Each structure stands twice: as structure tokens, then as C-alpha cells.
JSON list of C-alpha atoms in Angstrom, two decimals:
[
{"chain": "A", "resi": 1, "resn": "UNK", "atom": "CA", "xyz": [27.74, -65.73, 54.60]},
{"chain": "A", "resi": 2, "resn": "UNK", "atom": "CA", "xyz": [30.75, -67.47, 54.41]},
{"chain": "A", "resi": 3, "resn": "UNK", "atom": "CA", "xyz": [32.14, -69.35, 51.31]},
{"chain": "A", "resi": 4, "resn": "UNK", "atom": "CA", "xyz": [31.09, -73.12, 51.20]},
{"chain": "A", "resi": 5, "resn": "UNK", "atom": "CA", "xyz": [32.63, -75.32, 52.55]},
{"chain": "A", "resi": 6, "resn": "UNK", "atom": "CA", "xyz": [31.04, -78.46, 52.61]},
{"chain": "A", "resi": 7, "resn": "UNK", "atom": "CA", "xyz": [32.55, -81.08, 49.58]},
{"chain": "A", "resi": 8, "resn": "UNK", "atom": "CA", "xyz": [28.38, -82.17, 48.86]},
{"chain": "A", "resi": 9, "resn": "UNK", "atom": "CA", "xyz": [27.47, -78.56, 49.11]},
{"chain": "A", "resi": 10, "resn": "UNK", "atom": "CA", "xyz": [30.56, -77.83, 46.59]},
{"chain": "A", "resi": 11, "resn": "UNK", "atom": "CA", "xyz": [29.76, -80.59, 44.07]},
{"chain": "A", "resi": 12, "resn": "UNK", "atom": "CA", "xyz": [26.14, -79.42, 44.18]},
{"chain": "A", "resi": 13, "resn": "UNK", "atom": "CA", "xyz": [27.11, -75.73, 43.28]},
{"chain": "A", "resi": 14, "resn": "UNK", "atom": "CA", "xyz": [29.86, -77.21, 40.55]},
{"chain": "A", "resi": 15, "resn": "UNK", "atom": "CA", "xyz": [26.98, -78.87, 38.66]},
{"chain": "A", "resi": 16, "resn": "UNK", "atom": "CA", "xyz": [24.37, -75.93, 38.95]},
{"chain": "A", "resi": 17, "resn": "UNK", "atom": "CA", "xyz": [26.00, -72.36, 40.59]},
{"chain": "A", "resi": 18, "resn": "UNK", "atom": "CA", "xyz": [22.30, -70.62, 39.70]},
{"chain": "A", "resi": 19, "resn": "UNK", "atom": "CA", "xyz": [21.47, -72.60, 43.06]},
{"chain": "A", "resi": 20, "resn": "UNK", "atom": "CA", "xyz": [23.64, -70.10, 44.95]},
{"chain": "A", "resi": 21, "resn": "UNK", "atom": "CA", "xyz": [22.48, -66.82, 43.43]},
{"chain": "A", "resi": 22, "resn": "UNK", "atom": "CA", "xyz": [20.99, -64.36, 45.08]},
{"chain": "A", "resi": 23, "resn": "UNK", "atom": "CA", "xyz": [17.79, -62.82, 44.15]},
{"chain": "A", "resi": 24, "resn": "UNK", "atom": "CA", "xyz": [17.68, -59.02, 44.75]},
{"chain": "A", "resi": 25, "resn": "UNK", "atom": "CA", "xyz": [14.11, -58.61, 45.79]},
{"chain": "A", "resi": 26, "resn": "UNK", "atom": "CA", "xyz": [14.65, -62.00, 48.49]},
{"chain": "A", "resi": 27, "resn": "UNK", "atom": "CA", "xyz": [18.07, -61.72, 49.79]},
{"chain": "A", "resi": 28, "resn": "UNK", "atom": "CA", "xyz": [19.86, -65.16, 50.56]},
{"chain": "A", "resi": 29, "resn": "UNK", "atom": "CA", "xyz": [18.32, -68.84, 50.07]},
{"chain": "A", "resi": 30, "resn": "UNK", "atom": "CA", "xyz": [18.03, -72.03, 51.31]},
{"chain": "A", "resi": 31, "resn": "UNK", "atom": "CA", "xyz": [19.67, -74.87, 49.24]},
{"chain": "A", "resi": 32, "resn": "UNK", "atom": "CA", "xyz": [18.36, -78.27, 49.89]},
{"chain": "A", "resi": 33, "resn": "UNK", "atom": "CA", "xyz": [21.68, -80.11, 49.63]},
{"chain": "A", "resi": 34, "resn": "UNK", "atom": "CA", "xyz": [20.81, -83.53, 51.31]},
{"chain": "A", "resi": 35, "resn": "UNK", "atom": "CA", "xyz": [17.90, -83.58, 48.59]},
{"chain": "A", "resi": 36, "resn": "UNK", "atom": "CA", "xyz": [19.66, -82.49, 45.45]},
{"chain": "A", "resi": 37, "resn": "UNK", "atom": "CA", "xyz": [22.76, -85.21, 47.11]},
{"chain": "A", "resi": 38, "resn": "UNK", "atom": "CA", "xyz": [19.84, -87.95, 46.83]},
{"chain": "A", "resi": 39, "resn": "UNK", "atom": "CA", "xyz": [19.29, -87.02, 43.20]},
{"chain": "A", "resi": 40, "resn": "UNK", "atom": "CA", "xyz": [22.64, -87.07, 42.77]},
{"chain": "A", "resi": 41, "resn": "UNK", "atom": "CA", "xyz": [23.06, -90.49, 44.20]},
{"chain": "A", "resi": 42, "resn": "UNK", "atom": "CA", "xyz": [20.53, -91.84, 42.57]},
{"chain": "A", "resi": 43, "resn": "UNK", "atom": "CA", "xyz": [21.07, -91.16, 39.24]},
{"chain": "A", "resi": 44, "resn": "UNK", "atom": "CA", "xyz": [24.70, -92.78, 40.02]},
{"chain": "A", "resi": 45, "resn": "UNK", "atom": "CA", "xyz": [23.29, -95.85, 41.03]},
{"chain": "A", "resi": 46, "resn": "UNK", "atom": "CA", "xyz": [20.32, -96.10, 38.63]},
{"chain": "A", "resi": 47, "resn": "UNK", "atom": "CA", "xyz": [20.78, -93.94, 35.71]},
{"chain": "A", "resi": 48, "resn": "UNK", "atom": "CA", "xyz": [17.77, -94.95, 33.54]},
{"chain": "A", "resi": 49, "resn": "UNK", "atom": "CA", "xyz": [15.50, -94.07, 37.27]},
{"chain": "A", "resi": 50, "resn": "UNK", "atom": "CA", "xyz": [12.29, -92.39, 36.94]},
{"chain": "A", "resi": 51, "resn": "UNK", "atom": "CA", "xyz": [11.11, -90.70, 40.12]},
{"chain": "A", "resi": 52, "resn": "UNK", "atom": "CA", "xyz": [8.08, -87.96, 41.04]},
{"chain": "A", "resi": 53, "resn": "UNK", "atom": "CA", "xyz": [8.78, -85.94, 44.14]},
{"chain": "A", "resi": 54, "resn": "UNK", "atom": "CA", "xyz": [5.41, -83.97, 46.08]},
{"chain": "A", "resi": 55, "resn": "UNK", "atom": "CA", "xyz": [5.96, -82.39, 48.91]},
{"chain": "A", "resi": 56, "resn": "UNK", "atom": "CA", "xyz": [4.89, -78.68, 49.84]},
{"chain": "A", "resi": 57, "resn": "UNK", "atom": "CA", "xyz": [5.69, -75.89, 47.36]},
{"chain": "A", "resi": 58, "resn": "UNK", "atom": "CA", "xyz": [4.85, -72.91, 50.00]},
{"chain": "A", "resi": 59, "resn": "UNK", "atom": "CA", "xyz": [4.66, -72.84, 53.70]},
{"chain": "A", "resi": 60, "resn": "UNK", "atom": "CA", "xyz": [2.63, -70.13, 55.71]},
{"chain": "A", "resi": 61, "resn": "UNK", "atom": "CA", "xyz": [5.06, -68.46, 58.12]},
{"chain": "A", "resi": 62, "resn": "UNK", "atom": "CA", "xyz": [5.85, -69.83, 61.95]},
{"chain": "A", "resi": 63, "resn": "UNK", "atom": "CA", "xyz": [2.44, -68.68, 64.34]},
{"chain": "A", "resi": 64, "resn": "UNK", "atom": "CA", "xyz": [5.05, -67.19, 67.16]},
{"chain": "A", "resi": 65, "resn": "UNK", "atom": "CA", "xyz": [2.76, -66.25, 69.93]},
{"chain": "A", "resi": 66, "resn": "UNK", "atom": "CA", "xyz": [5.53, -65.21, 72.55]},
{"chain": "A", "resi": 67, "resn": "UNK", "atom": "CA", "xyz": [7.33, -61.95, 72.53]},
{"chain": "A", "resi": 68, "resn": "UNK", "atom": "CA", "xyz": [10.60, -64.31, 73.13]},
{"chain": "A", "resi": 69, "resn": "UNK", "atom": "CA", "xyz": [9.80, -66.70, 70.14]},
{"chain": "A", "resi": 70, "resn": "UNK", "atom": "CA", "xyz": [9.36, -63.47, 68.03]},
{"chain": "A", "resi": 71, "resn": "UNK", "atom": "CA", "xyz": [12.73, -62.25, 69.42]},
{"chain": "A", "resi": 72, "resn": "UNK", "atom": "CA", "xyz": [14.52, -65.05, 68.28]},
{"chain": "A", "resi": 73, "resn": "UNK", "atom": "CA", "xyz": [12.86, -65.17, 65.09]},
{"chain": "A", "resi": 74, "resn": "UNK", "atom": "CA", "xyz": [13.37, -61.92, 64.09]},
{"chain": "A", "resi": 75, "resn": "UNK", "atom": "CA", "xyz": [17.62, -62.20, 65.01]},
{"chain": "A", "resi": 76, "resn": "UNK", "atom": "CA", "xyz": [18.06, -65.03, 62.02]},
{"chain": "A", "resi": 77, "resn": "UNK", "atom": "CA", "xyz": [18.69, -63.53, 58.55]},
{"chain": "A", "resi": 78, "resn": "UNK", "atom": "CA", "xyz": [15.62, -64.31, 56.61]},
{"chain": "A", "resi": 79, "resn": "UNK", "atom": "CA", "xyz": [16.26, -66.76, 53.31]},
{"chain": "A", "resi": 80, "resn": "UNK", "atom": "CA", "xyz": [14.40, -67.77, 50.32]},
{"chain": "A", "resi": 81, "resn": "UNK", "atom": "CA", "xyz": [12.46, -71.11, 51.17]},
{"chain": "A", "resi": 82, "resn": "UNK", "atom": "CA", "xyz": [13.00, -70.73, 55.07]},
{"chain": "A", "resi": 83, "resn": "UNK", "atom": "CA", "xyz": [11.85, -73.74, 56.84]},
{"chain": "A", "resi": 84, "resn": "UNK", "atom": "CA", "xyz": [9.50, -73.61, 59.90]},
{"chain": "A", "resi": 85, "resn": "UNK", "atom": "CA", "xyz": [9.82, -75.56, 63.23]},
{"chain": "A", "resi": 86, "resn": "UNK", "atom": "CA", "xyz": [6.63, -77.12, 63.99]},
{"chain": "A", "resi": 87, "resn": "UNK", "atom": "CA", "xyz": [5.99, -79.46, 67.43]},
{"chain": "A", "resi": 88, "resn": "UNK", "atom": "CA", "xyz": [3.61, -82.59, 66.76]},
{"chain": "A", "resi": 89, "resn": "UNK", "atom": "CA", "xyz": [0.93, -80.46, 68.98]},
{"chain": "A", "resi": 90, "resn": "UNK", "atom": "CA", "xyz": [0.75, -77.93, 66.47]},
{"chain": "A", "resi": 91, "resn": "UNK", "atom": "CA", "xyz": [2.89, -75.10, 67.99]},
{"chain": "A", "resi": 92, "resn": "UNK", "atom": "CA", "xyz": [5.69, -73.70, 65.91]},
{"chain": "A", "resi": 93, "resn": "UNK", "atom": "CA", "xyz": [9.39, -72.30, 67.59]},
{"chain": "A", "resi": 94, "resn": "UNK", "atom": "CA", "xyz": [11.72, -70.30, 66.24]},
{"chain": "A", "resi": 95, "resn": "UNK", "atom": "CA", "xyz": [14.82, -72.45, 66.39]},
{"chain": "A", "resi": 96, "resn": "UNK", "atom": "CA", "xyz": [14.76, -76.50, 66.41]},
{"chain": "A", "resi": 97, "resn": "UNK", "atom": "CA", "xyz": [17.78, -76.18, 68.54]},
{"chain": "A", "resi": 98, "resn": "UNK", "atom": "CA", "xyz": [15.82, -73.52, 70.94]},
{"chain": "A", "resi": 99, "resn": "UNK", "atom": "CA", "xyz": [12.72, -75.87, 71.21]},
{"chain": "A", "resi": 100, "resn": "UNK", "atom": "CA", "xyz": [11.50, -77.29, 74.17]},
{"chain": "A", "resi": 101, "resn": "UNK", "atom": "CA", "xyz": [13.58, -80.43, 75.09]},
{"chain": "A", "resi": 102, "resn": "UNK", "atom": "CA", "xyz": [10.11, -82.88, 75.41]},
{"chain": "A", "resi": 103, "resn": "UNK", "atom": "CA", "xyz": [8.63, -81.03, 72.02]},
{"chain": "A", "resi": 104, "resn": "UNK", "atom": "CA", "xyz": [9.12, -83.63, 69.35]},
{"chain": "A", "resi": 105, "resn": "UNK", "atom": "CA", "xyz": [9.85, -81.20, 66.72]},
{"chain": "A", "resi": 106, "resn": "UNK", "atom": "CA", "xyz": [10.07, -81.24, 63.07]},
{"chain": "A", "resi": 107, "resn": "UNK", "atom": "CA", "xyz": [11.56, -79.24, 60.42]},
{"chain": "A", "resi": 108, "resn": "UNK", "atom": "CA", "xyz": [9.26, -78.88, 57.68]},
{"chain": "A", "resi": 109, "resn": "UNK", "atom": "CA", "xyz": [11.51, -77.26, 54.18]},
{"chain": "A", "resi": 110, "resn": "UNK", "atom": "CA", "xyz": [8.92, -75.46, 50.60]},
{"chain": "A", "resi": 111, "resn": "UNK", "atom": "CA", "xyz": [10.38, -77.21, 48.36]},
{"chain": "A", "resi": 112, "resn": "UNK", "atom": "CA", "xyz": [11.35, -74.91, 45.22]},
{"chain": "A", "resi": 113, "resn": "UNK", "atom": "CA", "xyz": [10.18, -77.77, 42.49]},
{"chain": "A", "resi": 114, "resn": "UNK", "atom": "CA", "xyz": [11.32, -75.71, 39.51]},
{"chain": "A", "resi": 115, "resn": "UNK", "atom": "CA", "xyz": [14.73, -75.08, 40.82]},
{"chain": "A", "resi": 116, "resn": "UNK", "atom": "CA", "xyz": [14.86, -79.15, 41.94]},
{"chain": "A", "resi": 117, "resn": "UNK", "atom": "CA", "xyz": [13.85, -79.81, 38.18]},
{"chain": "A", "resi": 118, "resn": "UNK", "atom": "CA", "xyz": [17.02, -77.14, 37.20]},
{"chain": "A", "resi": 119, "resn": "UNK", "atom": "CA", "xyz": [19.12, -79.46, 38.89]},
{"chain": "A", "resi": 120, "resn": "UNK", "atom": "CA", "xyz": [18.21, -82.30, 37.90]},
{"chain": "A", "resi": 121, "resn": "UNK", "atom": "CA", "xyz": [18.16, -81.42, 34.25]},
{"chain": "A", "resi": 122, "resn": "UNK", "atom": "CA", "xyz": [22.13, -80.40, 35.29]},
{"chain": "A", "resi": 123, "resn": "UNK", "atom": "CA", "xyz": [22.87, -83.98, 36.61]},
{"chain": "A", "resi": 124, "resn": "UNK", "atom": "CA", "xyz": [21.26, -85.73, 33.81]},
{"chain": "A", "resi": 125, "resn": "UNK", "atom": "CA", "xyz": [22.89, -83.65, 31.05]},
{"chain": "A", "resi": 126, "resn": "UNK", "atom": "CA", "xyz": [26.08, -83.97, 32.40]},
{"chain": "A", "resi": 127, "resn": "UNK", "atom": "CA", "xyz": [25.81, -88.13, 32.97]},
{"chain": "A", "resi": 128, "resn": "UNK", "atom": "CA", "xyz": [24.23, -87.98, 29.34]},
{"chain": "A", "resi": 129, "resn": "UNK", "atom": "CA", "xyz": [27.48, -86.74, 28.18]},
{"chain": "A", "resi": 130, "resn": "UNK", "atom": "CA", "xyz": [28.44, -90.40, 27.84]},
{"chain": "A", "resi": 131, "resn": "UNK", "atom": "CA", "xyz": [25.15, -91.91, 27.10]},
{"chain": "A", "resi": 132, "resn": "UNK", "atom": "CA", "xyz": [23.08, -91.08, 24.44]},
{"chain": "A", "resi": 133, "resn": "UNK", "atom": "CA", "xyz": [19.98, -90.81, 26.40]},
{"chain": "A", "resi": 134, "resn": "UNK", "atom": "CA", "xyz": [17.11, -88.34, 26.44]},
{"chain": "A", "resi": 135, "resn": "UNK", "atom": "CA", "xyz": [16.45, -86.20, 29.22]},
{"chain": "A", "resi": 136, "resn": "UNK", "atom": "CA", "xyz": [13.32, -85.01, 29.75]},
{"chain": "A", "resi": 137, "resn": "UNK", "atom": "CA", "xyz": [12.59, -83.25, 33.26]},
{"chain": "A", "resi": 138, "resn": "UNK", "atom": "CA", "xyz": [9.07, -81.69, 34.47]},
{"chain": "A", "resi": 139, "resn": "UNK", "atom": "CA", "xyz": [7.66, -79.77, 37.29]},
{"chain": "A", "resi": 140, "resn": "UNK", "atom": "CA", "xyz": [3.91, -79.65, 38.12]},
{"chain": "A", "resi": 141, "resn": "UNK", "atom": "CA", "xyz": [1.70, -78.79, 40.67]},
{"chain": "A", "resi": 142, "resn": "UNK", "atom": "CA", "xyz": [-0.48, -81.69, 42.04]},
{"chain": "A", "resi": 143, "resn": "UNK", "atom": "CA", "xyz": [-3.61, -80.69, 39.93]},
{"chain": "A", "resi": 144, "resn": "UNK", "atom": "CA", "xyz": [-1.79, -80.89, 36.46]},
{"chain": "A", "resi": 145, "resn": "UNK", "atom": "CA", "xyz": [-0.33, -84.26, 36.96]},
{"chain": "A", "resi": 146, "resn": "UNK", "atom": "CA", "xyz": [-3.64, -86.01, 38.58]},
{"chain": "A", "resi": 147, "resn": "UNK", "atom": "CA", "xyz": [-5.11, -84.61, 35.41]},
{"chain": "A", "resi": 148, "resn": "UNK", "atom": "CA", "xyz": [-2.18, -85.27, 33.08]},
{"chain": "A", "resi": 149, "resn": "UNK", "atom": "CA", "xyz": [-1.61, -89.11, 34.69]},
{"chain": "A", "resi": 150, "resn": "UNK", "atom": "CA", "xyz": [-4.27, -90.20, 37.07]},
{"chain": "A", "resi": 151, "resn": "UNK", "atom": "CA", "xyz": [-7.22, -88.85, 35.52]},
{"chain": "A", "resi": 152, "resn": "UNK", "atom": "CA", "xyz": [-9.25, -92.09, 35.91]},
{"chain": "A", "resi": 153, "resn": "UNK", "atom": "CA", "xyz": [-8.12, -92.36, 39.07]},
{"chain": "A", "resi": 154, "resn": "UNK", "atom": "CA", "xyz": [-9.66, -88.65, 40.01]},
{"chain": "A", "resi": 155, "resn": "UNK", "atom": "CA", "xyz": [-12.79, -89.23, 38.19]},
{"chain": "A", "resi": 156, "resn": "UNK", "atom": "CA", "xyz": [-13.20, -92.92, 40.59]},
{"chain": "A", "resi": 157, "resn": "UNK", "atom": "CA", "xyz": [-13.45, -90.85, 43.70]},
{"chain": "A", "resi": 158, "resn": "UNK", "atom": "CA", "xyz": [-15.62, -88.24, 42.67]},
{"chain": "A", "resi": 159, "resn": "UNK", "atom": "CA", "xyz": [-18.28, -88.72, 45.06]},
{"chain": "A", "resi": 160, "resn": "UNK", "atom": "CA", "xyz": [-20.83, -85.97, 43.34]},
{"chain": "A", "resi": 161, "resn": "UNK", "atom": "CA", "xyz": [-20.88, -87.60, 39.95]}
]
């Protein structure tokens, strides 16, 4: 791995360098820079926003059914919160770049919420520095906040009660 380069990639590590450590058991990881540079623009724009984020926490791994797929699978260095490559007929590749030219392919990223809520806890504690503004930050998963803000919504569409 090479030292970054990239200025958003570089302003992202200034305001939270956990982002770039390495876990022992996992090896390298994936750092969702054009997401955390959203945050980051956002809160410049619209300090007092309030925003919820879902999106998937965990991804099963790519279903490689070719001996060549696995091949070039297997000669990328694995990362924490690897994304998969996934055609809109349901078959995943190895390599967006390395997918069929016609396959209209997406790139589908876990997203690691409590590392996203890390961050943003950074950003808004830094801005805060010359507002006096509270900062309060959570991560759930999809069950606690339907039950923590949308519980009469959940109960409505119970169709067995």
C-alpha cells in the first residue's frame, strides 16, 4: 500500500486517522472516502443538518462460478468491507473493470455504520469548536430505529394483528 495521496482522502484521514488503521485479525480496509467527503460537505453547507443513512451493513461474498473469475478474485489483496461486483442479472465478477462490456454492473460497498458515526462525531466536534452546539451521533440497525422512531408506523402494517 502506498501512502495517500489523494487531498479528500488526506483531509479525511487528518480529521479521523483510526479510519486508516489496520486491524490485525483483517488485514487492510476499505475507506469510503466519496461518502465520508459527502458528510463532510454537508455539514459545510448546512451545519445544523440532520440526516439517517441505511444501506447494507454486511454483504455475502461474490458467487464466482468460473475457475477464471476465482483466479482473478483470489490475485486482489483482500480488505475489510470489500465490495462485490454484481450484474443487474444477478451474476457477480471479480473486477468491475474485468466485467463483461454489455453487463451493466454495479458496485455494491457494507457500509461500516459505526465507523461512519466515528467520523462524523470527528467532523461535528471539530466545526463545534466555534459553535456551541451539541453533537449527538447514533448508529442502529434497522430494527432499533423502526422501534425507537416509527413504531406506529410498524404496528400499521402488521397484517397478523
Amino acid at each position: 500500500f502506498l501512502t495517500a495521496s489523494d487531498p479528500l482522502l488526506q483531509n479525511i484521514l487528518s480529521i479521523d486517522p483510526s479510519l486508516s488503521t489496520r486491524l490485525a485479525s483483517s488485514g487492510p480496509r476499505w475507506i469510503p472516502s466519496v461518502a465520508l467527503g459527502v458528510l463532510m460537505r454537508l455539514f459545510e453547507c448546512r451545519p445544523n443538518s440532520a440526516v439517517a443513512f441505511a444501506d447494507f451493513d454486511w454483504l455475502p461474498p461474490p458467487d464466482l462460478s468460473t475457475p477464471e473469475d476465482q483466479r482473478l478474485m483470489l490475485a486482489a489483496e483482500p480488505a475489510l468491507g470489500d465490495p462485490i461486483v454484481t450484474d443487474m442479472k444477478g451474476i457477480d465478477h471479480p473486477c468491475y473493470l474485468t466485467s463483461p462490456p454489455d453487463a451493466l454492473c454495479d458496485i455494491l460497498f457494507p457500509t461500516d455504520f459505526a465507523r461512519m458515526a466515528s467520523f462524523t462525531k470527528s467532523i461535528l466536534r471539530r466545526d463545534n469548536e466555534r459553535r456551541a452546539m451539541p453533537v449527538s451521533v447514533a448508529a442502529m440497525k434497522q430494527n432499533d430505529f423502526l422501534l425507537q422512531y416509527g413504531l406506529d408506523e410498524v404496528n400499521k402494517t402488521k397484517s397478523w394483528a
